[in-house]
């Protein structure tokens, strides 16, 4: 499964909402948004309605979370999990969103010890 966007992103944000956290299994999720008309998808995805107006899609082969669409809140936009980009560092996020759901300890992540690889595996 591959995707490609030809235009410039509308935004790139780190989402802290409960829904994204539960869906991804991660404490926060990067979402980069493009006009739907500028996104090409090759391969099979599966979708489910995560709310009355939103649909989430994942890779049918491996289960990786990929797309979020909400025509009511984000008409004409597809949000894509930015970690699935070939070069996720190319477009740094510009904001944190849904911070009312933020896990408190994520504010202190920069204070944790850092290891260049898995500890003990260097």
mmCIF file of N, CA and C in Angstrom:
data_model
loop_
_atom_site.group_PDB
_atom_site.id
_atom_site.type_symbol
_atom_site.label_atom_id
_atom_site.label_comp_id
_atom_site.label_asym_id
_atom_site.label_seq_id
_atom_site.Cartn_x
_atom_site.Cartn_y
_atom_site.Cartn_z
ATOM 1 N N UNK A 1 0.846 -1.167 0.000
ATOM 2 C CA UNK A 1 0.000 0.000 0.000
ATOM 3 C C UNK A 1 0.888 1.225 0.000
ATOM 4 N N UNK A 2 0.643 2.125 -0.912
ATOM 5 C CA UNK A 2 1.418 3.362 -1.004
ATOM 6 C C UNK A 2 0.465 4.530 -1.201
ATOM 7 N N UNK A 3 0.887 5.697 -0.789
ATOM 8 C CA UNK A 3 0.145 6.918 -1.074
ATOM 9 C C UNK A 3 1.138 7.982 -1.519
ATOM 10 N N UNK A 4 0.619 8.953 -2.250
ATOM 11 C CA UNK A 4 1.452 10.048 -2.737
ATOM 12 C C UNK A 4 0.619 11.323 -2.772
ATOM 13 N N UNK A 5 1.179 12.405 -2.274
ATOM 14 C CA UNK A 5 0.528 13.708 -2.324
ATOM 15 C C UNK A 5 1.339 14.622 -3.228
ATOM 16 N N UNK A 6 0.658 15.335 -4.102
ATOM 17 C CA UNK A 6 1.351 16.191 -5.067
ATOM 18 C C UNK A 6 1.365 17.656 -4.672
ATOM 19 N N UNK A 7 0.508 18.082 -3.782
ATOM 20 C CA UNK A 7 0.439 19.485 -3.389
ATOM 21 C C UNK A 7 1.148 19.755 -2.078
ATOM 22 N N UNK A 8 1.056 20.983 -1.659
ATOM 23 C CA UNK A 8 1.617 21.383 -0.372
ATOM 24 C C UNK A 8 0.630 21.016 0.738
ATOM 25 N N UNK A 9 1.127 20.595 1.894
ATOM 26 C CA UNK A 9 0.214 20.273 2.995
ATOM 27 C C UNK A 9 -0.532 21.505 3.488
ATOM 28 N N UNK A 10 -1.757 21.274 3.934
ATOM 29 C CA UNK A 10 -2.579 22.335 4.518
ATOM 30 C C UNK A 10 -2.140 22.625 5.947
ATOM 31 N N UNK A 11 -1.748 21.597 6.653
ATOM 32 C CA UNK A 11 -1.210 21.731 8.005
ATOM 33 C C UNK A 11 -0.578 20.395 8.399
ATOM 34 N N UNK A 12 0.208 20.440 9.430
ATOM 35 C CA UNK A 12 0.780 19.243 10.042
ATOM 36 C C UNK A 12 0.715 19.491 11.543
ATOM 37 N N UNK A 13 -0.030 18.645 12.237
ATOM 38 C CA UNK A 13 -0.243 18.860 13.668
ATOM 39 C C UNK A 13 -0.076 17.556 14.433
ATOM 40 N N UNK A 14 0.263 17.689 15.682
ATOM 41 C CA UNK A 14 0.338 16.555 16.594
ATOM 42 C C UNK A 14 -0.967 16.523 17.374
ATOM 43 N N UNK A 15 -1.706 15.418 17.244
ATOM 44 C CA UNK A 15 -3.008 15.310 17.890
ATOM 45 C C UNK A 15 -2.899 14.499 19.181
ATOM 46 N N UNK A 16 -3.540 15.006 20.214
ATOM 47 C CA UNK A 16 -3.529 14.370 21.525
ATOM 48 C C UNK A 16 -4.885 13.796 21.905
ATOM 49 N N UNK A 17 -5.847 13.739 20.975
ATOM 50 C CA UNK A 17 -7.203 13.329 21.354
ATOM 51 C C UNK A 17 -7.269 11.848 21.737
ATOM 52 N N UNK A 18 -8.255 11.541 22.551
ATOM 53 C CA UNK A 18 -8.465 10.165 23.013
ATOM 54 C C UNK A 18 -8.681 9.210 21.842
ATOM 55 N N UNK A 19 -9.456 9.637 20.846
ATOM 56 C CA UNK A 19 -9.779 8.781 19.709
ATOM 57 C C UNK A 19 -8.521 8.402 18.929
ATOM 58 N N UNK A 20 -7.690 9.388 18.614
ATOM 59 C CA UNK A 20 -6.439 9.103 17.882
ATOM 60 C C UNK A 20 -5.520 8.206 18.704
ATOM 61 N N UNK A 21 -5.446 8.486 20.005
ATOM 62 C CA UNK A 21 -4.574 7.691 20.869
ATOM 63 C C UNK A 21 -5.014 6.231 20.881
ATOM 64 N N UNK A 22 -6.308 6.004 21.040
ATOM 65 C CA UNK A 22 -6.805 4.622 21.079
ATOM 66 C C UNK A 22 -6.660 3.937 19.721
ATOM 67 N N UNK A 23 -6.941 4.691 18.650
ATOM 68 C CA UNK A 23 -6.882 4.106 17.319
ATOM 69 C C UNK A 23 -5.454 3.721 16.937
ATOM 70 N N UNK A 24 -4.494 4.567 17.290
ATOM 71 C CA UNK A 24 -3.108 4.328 16.883
ATOM 72 C C UNK A 24 -2.335 3.469 17.873
ATOM 73 N N UNK A 25 -2.778 3.453 19.133
ATOM 74 C CA UNK A 25 -2.008 2.777 20.165
ATOM 75 C C UNK A 25 -0.804 3.589 20.591
ATOM 76 N N UNK A 26 -0.779 4.868 20.267
ATOM 77 C CA UNK A 26 0.341 5.748 20.588
ATOM 78 C C UNK A 26 -0.157 6.918 21.443
ATOM 79 N N UNK A 27 0.715 7.530 22.236
ATOM 80 C CA UNK A 27 0.280 8.621 23.107
ATOM 81 C C UNK A 27 -0.088 9.902 22.358
ATOM 82 N N UNK A 28 0.344 10.032 21.113
ATOM 83 C CA UNK A 28 0.009 11.177 20.269
ATOM 84 C C UNK A 28 0.261 10.766 18.822
ATOM 85 N N UNK A 29 -0.362 11.472 17.893
ATOM 86 C CA UNK A 29 -0.270 11.097 16.476
ATOM 87 C C UNK A 29 -0.033 12.344 15.634
ATOM 88 N N UNK A 30 0.912 12.253 14.703
ATOM 89 C CA UNK A 30 1.131 13.322 13.736
ATOM 90 C C UNK A 30 0.193 13.150 12.555
ATOM 91 N N UNK A 31 -0.500 14.231 12.181
ATOM 92 C CA UNK A 31 -1.414 14.233 11.033
ATOM 93 C C UNK A 31 -1.013 15.350 10.089
ATOM 94 N N UNK A 32 -0.808 14.994 8.820
ATOM 95 C CA UNK A 32 -0.512 15.995 7.800
ATOM 96 C C UNK A 32 -1.673 15.987 6.805
ATOM 97 N N UNK A 33 -2.197 17.152 6.506
ATOM 98 C CA UNK A 33 -3.419 17.266 5.709
ATOM 99 C C UNK A 33 -3.133 17.757 4.299
ATOM 100 N N UNK A 34 -3.818 17.137 3.343
ATOM 101 C CA UNK A 34 -3.736 17.527 1.931
ATOM 102 C C UNK A 34 -5.147 17.600 1.356
ATOM 103 N N UNK A 35 -5.293 18.358 0.272
ATOM 104 C CA UNK A 35 -6.538 18.307 -0.480
ATOM 105 C C UNK A 35 -6.709 16.893 -1.010
ATOM 106 N N UNK A 36 -7.917 16.342 -0.889
ATOM 107 C CA UNK A 36 -8.172 14.974 -1.366
ATOM 108 C C UNK A 36 -7.803 14.812 -2.833
ATOM 109 N N UNK A 37 -8.007 15.847 -3.628
ATOM 110 C CA UNK A 37 -7.717 15.775 -5.065
ATOM 111 C C UNK A 37 -6.222 15.643 -5.353
ATOM 112 N N UNK A 38 -5.375 15.914 -4.354
ATOM 113 C CA UNK A 38 -3.920 15.857 -4.540
ATOM 114 C C UNK A 38 -3.298 14.592 -3.973
ATOM 115 N N UNK A 39 -4.131 13.651 -3.524
ATOM 116 C CA UNK A 39 -3.624 12.424 -2.910
ATOM 117 C C UNK A 39 -3.986 11.226 -3.790
ATOM 118 N N UNK A 40 -2.968 10.444 -4.136
ATOM 119 C CA UNK A 40 -3.159 9.209 -4.890
ATOM 120 C C UNK A 40 -2.880 8.036 -3.960
ATOM 121 N N UNK A 41 -3.740 7.037 -4.006
ATOM 122 C CA UNK A 41 -3.590 5.859 -3.152
ATOM 123 C C UNK A 41 -3.479 4.637 -4.038
ATOM 124 N N UNK A 42 -2.421 3.854 -3.826
ATOM 125 C CA UNK A 42 -2.225 2.607 -4.567
ATOM 126 C C UNK A 42 -2.234 1.467 -3.564
ATOM 127 N N UNK A 43 -3.174 0.570 -3.711
ATOM 128 C CA UNK A 43 -3.281 -0.544 -2.785
ATOM 129 C C UNK A 43 -4.605 -0.491 -2.059
ATOM 130 N N UNK A 44 -4.864 -1.519 -1.297
ATOM 131 C CA UNK A 44 -6.152 -1.662 -0.637
ATOM 132 C C UNK A 44 -6.114 -1.133 0.791
ATOM 133 N N UNK A 45 -7.131 -0.356 1.128
ATOM 134 C CA UNK A 45 -7.314 0.085 2.504
ATOM 135 C C UNK A 45 -8.647 -0.456 3.001
ATOM 136 N N UNK A 46 -8.784 -0.482 4.286
ATOM 137 C CA UNK A 46 -10.050 -0.806 4.939
ATOM 138 C C UNK A 46 -10.453 0.416 5.742
ATOM 139 N N UNK A 47 -11.744 0.614 5.875
ATOM 140 C CA UNK A 47 -12.232 1.803 6.569
ATOM 141 C C UNK A 47 -13.281 1.428 7.596
ATOM 142 N N UNK A 48 -13.406 2.283 8.590
ATOM 143 C CA UNK A 48 -14.510 2.171 9.532
ATOM 144 C C UNK A 48 -14.884 3.576 9.984
ATOM 145 N N UNK A 49 -16.115 3.731 10.402
ATOM 146 C CA UNK A 49 -16.599 5.023 10.889
ATOM 147 C C UNK A 49 -16.273 5.117 12.372
ATOM 148 N N UNK A 50 -15.373 6.032 12.691
ATOM 149 C CA UNK A 50 -14.970 6.205 14.084
ATOM 150 C C UNK A 50 -15.888 7.173 14.824
ATOM 151 N N UNK A 51 -16.725 7.868 14.087
ATOM 152 C CA UNK A 51 -17.746 8.734 14.681
ATOM 153 C C UNK A 51 -18.846 8.903 13.636
ATOM 154 N N UNK A 52 -19.825 9.693 13.959
ATOM 155 C CA UNK A 52 -20.949 9.909 13.049
ATOM 156 C C UNK A 52 -20.515 10.494 11.707
ATOM 157 N N UNK A 53 -19.468 11.329 11.709
ATOM 158 C CA UNK A 53 -19.050 11.999 10.476
ATOM 159 C C UNK A 53 -17.645 11.645 10.010
ATOM 160 N N UNK A 54 -16.898 10.871 10.785
ATOM 161 C CA UNK A 54 -15.499 10.602 10.452
ATOM 162 C C UNK A 54 -15.265 9.149 10.054
ATOM 163 N N UNK A 55 -14.321 8.977 9.130
ATOM 164 C CA UNK A 55 -13.898 7.659 8.692
ATOM 165 C C UNK A 55 -12.386 7.565 8.847
ATOM 166 N N UNK A 56 -11.929 6.448 9.371
ATOM 167 C CA UNK A 56 -10.494 6.170 9.485
ATOM 168 C C UNK A 56 -10.180 4.983 8.589
ATOM 169 N N UNK A 57 -9.029 5.070 7.916
ATOM 170 C CA UNK A 57 -8.616 4.001 7.007
ATOM 171 C C UNK A 57 -7.258 3.466 7.428
ATOM 172 N N UNK A 58 -7.077 2.183 7.194
ATOM 173 C CA UNK A 58 -5.814 1.533 7.508
ATOM 174 C C UNK A 58 -5.451 0.594 6.373
ATOM 175 N N UNK A 59 -4.184 0.205 6.304
ATOM 176 C CA UNK A 59 -3.707 -0.708 5.269
ATOM 177 C C UNK A 59 -4.358 -2.072 5.469
ATOM 178 N N UNK A 60 -4.955 -2.595 4.405
ATOM 179 C CA UNK A 60 -5.632 -3.891 4.487
ATOM 180 C C UNK A 60 -4.649 -5.036 4.692
ATOM 181 N N UNK A 61 -3.398 -4.854 4.298
ATOM 182 C CA UNK A 61 -2.408 -5.926 4.405
ATOM 183 C C UNK A 61 -1.737 -5.984 5.777
ATOM 184 N N UNK A 62 -1.370 -4.814 6.328
ATOM 185 C CA UNK A 62 -0.578 -4.831 7.563
ATOM 186 C C UNK A 62 -1.258 -4.144 8.744
ATOM 187 N N UNK A 63 -2.318 -3.404 8.507
ATOM 188 C CA UNK A 63 -3.042 -2.753 9.591
ATOM 189 C C UNK A 63 -2.546 -1.376 9.988
ATOM 190 N N UNK A 64 -1.543 -0.863 9.311
ATOM 191 C CA UNK A 64 -1.028 0.468 9.644
ATOM 192 C C UNK A 64 -2.113 1.520 9.455
ATOM 193 N N UNK A 65 -2.293 2.374 10.463
ATOM 194 C CA UNK A 65 -3.231 3.484 10.352
ATOM 195 C C UNK A 65 -2.736 4.487 9.327
ATOM 196 N N UNK A 66 -3.646 4.975 8.492
ATOM 197 C CA UNK A 66 -3.236 5.856 7.402
ATOM 198 C C UNK A 66 -4.011 7.164 7.311
ATOM 199 N N UNK A 67 -5.329 7.086 7.100
ATOM 200 C CA UNK A 67 -6.097 8.253 6.700
ATOM 201 C C UNK A 67 -7.255 8.544 7.640
ATOM 202 N N UNK A 68 -7.557 9.821 7.752
ATOM 203 C CA UNK A 68 -8.723 10.294 8.501
ATOM 204 C C UNK A 68 -9.469 11.254 7.591
ATOM 205 N N UNK A 69 -10.756 11.015 7.447
ATOM 206 C CA UNK A 69 -11.591 11.891 6.621
ATOM 207 C C UNK A 69 -12.827 12.269 7.428
ATOM 208 N N UNK A 70 -13.158 13.542 7.378
ATOM 209 C CA UNK A 70 -14.346 14.039 8.045
ATOM 210 C C UNK A 70 -14.922 15.164 7.185
ATOM 211 N N UNK A 71 -15.825 14.824 6.265
ATOM 212 C CA UNK A 71 -16.345 15.837 5.349
ATOM 213 C C UNK A 71 -17.109 16.964 6.027
ATOM 214 N N UNK A 72 -17.556 16.753 7.247
ATOM 215 C CA UNK A 72 -18.254 17.811 7.981
ATOM 216 C C UNK A 72 -17.251 18.812 8.554
ATOM 217 N N UNK A 73 -16.237 18.314 9.242
ATOM 218 C CA UNK A 73 -15.248 19.190 9.887
ATOM 219 C C UNK A 73 -14.127 19.621 8.947
ATOM 220 N N UNK A 74 -13.755 18.734 8.011
ATOM 221 C CA UNK A 74 -12.622 18.996 7.110
ATOM 222 C C UNK A 74 -13.015 18.684 5.666
ATOM 223 N N UNK A 75 -13.948 19.434 5.085
ATOM 224 C CA UNK A 75 -14.399 19.108 3.725
ATOM 225 C C UNK A 75 -13.268 19.186 2.701
ATOM 226 N N UNK A 76 -13.161 18.142 1.865
ATOM 227 C CA UNK A 76 -12.161 18.116 0.807
ATOM 228 C C UNK A 76 -10.749 17.832 1.261
ATOM 229 N N UNK A 77 -10.579 17.475 2.536
ATOM 230 C CA UNK A 77 -9.252 17.261 3.124
ATOM 231 C C UNK A 77 -9.113 15.800 3.532
ATOM 232 N N UNK A 78 -7.928 15.252 3.334
ATOM 233 C CA UNK A 78 -7.596 13.958 3.913
ATOM 234 C C UNK A 78 -6.405 14.177 4.841
ATOM 235 N N UNK A 79 -6.561 13.766 6.084
ATOM 236 C CA UNK A 79 -5.465 13.805 7.058
ATOM 237 C C UNK A 79 -4.747 12.466 6.968
ATOM 238 N N UNK A 80 -3.436 12.507 6.904
ATOM 239 C CA UNK A 80 -2.620 11.300 6.738
ATOM 240 C C UNK A 80 -1.654 11.217 7.912
ATOM 241 N N UNK A 81 -1.537 10.035 8.490
ATOM 242 C CA UNK A 81 -0.579 9.882 9.585
ATOM 243 C C UNK A 81 0.817 10.172 9.048
ATOM 244 N N UNK A 82 1.435 11.211 9.578
ATOM 245 C CA UNK A 82 2.705 11.691 9.030
ATOM 246 C C UNK A 82 3.849 10.710 9.217
ATOM 247 N N UNK A 83 3.742 9.798 10.164
ATOM 248 C CA UNK A 83 4.775 8.783 10.337
ATOM 249 C C UNK A 83 4.846 7.806 9.174
ATOM 250 N N UNK A 84 3.843 7.808 8.293
ATOM 251 C CA UNK A 84 3.851 6.904 7.131
ATOM 252 C C UNK A 84 4.517 7.538 5.911
ATOM 253 N N UNK A 85 4.984 8.766 6.039
ATOM 254 C CA UNK A 85 5.668 9.429 4.922
ATOM 255 C C UNK A 85 7.033 8.786 4.682
ATOM 256 N N UNK A 86 7.490 8.812 3.432
ATOM 257 C CA UNK A 86 8.840 8.326 3.129
ATOM 258 C C UNK A 86 9.893 9.137 3.879
ATOM 259 N N UNK A 87 9.651 10.431 4.049
ATOM 260 C CA UNK A 87 10.558 11.303 4.781
ATOM 261 C C UNK A 87 9.745 12.102 5.805
ATOM 262 N N UNK A 88 9.425 11.498 6.957
ATOM 263 C CA UNK A 88 8.583 12.181 7.936
ATOM 264 C C UNK A 88 9.185 13.470 8.486
ATOM 265 N N UNK A 89 10.471 13.664 8.335
ATOM 266 C CA UNK A 89 11.107 14.882 8.823
ATOM 267 C C UNK A 89 11.012 16.054 7.861
ATOM 268 N N UNK A 90 10.471 15.832 6.668
ATOM 269 C CA UNK A 90 10.447 16.872 5.638
ATOM 270 C C UNK A 90 9.516 18.036 5.973
ATOM 271 N N UNK A 91 8.460 17.773 6.710
ATOM 272 C CA UNK A 91 7.479 18.808 7.044
ATOM 273 C C UNK A 91 7.259 18.813 8.556
ATOM 274 N N UNK A 92 8.019 19.600 9.294
ATOM 275 C CA UNK A 92 7.842 19.625 10.750
ATOM 276 C C UNK A 92 6.430 20.078 11.126
ATOM 277 N N UNK A 93 5.869 19.521 12.199
ATOM 278 C CA UNK A 93 4.538 19.957 12.628
ATOM 279 C C UNK A 93 4.545 21.417 13.056
ATOM 280 N N UNK A 94 3.378 22.042 12.907
ATOM 281 C CA UNK A 94 3.255 23.442 13.261
ATOM 282 C C UNK A 94 2.422 23.693 14.504
ATOM 283 N N UNK A 95 1.812 22.620 15.066
ATOM 284 C CA UNK A 95 0.951 22.832 16.228
ATOM 285 C C UNK A 95 0.656 21.517 16.938
ATOM 286 N N UNK A 96 0.280 21.641 18.203
ATOM 287 C CA UNK A 96 -0.329 20.556 18.970
ATOM 288 C C UNK A 96 -1.819 20.843 18.978
ATOM 289 N N UNK A 97 -2.648 19.817 18.761
ATOM 290 C CA UNK A 97 -4.092 20.011 18.805
ATOM 291 C C UNK A 97 -4.728 19.040 19.793
ATOM 292 N N UNK A 98 -5.928 19.368 20.200
ATOM 293 C CA UNK A 98 -6.689 18.568 21.161
ATOM 294 C C UNK A 98 -5.915 18.360 22.464
ATOM 295 N N UNK A 99 -5.244 19.399 22.903
ATOM 296 C CA UNK A 99 -4.402 19.290 24.098
ATOM 297 C C UNK A 99 -5.207 19.111 25.375
ATOM 298 N N UNK A 100 -6.515 19.319 25.327
ATOM 299 C CA UNK A 100 -7.317 19.057 26.527
ATOM 300 C C UNK A 100 -7.304 17.565 26.870
ATOM 301 N N UNK A 101 -6.921 16.720 25.906
ATOM 302 C CA UNK A 101 -6.821 15.274 26.125
ATOM 303 C C UNK A 101 -5.373 14.813 26.337
ATOM 304 N N UNK A 102 -4.449 15.735 26.312
ATOM 305 C CA UNK A 102 -3.022 15.395 26.393
ATOM 306 C C UNK A 102 -2.721 14.597 27.655
ATOM 307 N N UNK A 103 -1.906 13.574 27.513
ATOM 308 C CA UNK A 103 -1.375 12.851 28.669
ATOM 309 C C UNK A 103 -0.338 13.762 29.317
ATOM 310 N N UNK A 104 -0.489 14.014 30.613
ATOM 311 C CA UNK A 104 0.367 14.966 31.300
ATOM 312 C C UNK A 104 1.852 14.715 31.117
ATOM 313 N N UNK A 105 2.252 13.444 31.108
ATOM 314 C CA UNK A 105 3.678 13.146 31.026
ATOM 315 C C UNK A 105 4.290 13.485 29.665
ATOM 316 N N UNK A 106 3.472 13.715 28.634
ATOM 317 C CA UNK A 106 4.050 14.064 27.329
ATOM 318 C C UNK A 106 4.683 15.446 27.343
ATOM 319 N N UNK A 107 4.333 16.280 28.317
ATOM 320 C CA UNK A 107 4.961 17.604 28.431
ATOM 321 C C UNK A 107 6.420 17.498 28.877
ATOM 322 N N UNK A 108 6.789 16.392 29.463
ATOM 323 C CA UNK A 108 8.133 16.215 30.026
ATOM 324 C C UNK A 108 9.002 15.256 29.205
ATOM 325 N N UNK A 109 8.565 14.880 28.019
ATOM 326 C CA UNK A 109 9.293 13.867 27.248
ATOM 327 C C UNK A 109 10.728 14.273 26.917
ATOM 328 N N UNK A 110 10.963 15.567 26.737
ATOM 329 C CA UNK A 110 12.311 16.022 26.402
ATOM 330 C C UNK A 110 13.295 15.852 27.557
ATOM 331 N N UNK A 111 12.798 15.529 28.749
ATOM 332 C CA UNK A 111 13.659 15.349 29.919
ATOM 333 C C UNK A 111 14.047 13.884 30.145
ATOM 334 N N UNK A 112 13.487 12.979 29.348
ATOM 335 C CA UNK A 112 13.802 11.555 29.495
ATOM 336 C C UNK A 112 15.198 11.251 28.970
ATOM 337 N N UNK A 113 15.863 10.223 29.509
ATOM 338 C CA UNK A 113 17.150 9.818 28.952
ATOM 339 C C UNK A 113 16.976 9.417 27.487
ATOM 340 N N UNK A 114 18.018 9.624 26.693
ATOM 341 C CA UNK A 114 17.982 9.296 25.275
ATOM 342 C C UNK A 114 19.056 8.277 24.935
ATOM 343 N N UNK A 115 18.708 7.356 24.046
ATOM 344 C CA UNK A 115 19.625 6.327 23.562
ATOM 345 C C UNK A 115 19.534 6.309 22.041
ATOM 346 N N UNK A 116 20.670 6.260 21.348
ATOM 347 C CA UNK A 116 20.668 6.275 19.887
ATOM 348 C C UNK A 116 20.050 5.026 19.286
ATOM 349 N N UNK A 117 20.036 3.937 20.027
ATOM 350 C CA UNK A 117 19.367 2.720 19.588
ATOM 351 C C UNK A 117 18.773 2.083 20.838
ATOM 352 N N UNK A 118 18.237 0.901 20.698
ATOM 353 C CA UNK A 118 17.669 0.225 21.867
ATOM 354 C C UNK A 118 18.768 0.029 22.898
ATOM 355 N N UNK A 119 18.538 0.408 24.177
ATOM 356 C CA UNK A 119 19.602 0.301 25.187
ATOM 357 C C UNK A 119 20.206 -1.101 25.224
ATOM 358 N N UNK A 120 21.535 -1.138 25.219
ATOM 359 C CA UNK A 120 22.256 -2.400 25.266
ATOM 360 C C UNK A 120 22.440 -3.061 23.906
ATOM 361 N N UNK A 121 21.926 -2.462 22.851
ATOM 362 C CA UNK A 121 22.027 -3.066 21.517
ATOM 363 C C UNK A 121 22.987 -2.317 20.597
ATOM 364 N N UNK A 122 23.731 -1.354 21.120
ATOM 365 C CA UNK A 122 24.650 -0.558 20.275
ATOM 366 C C UNK A 122 25.753 -1.398 19.697
#
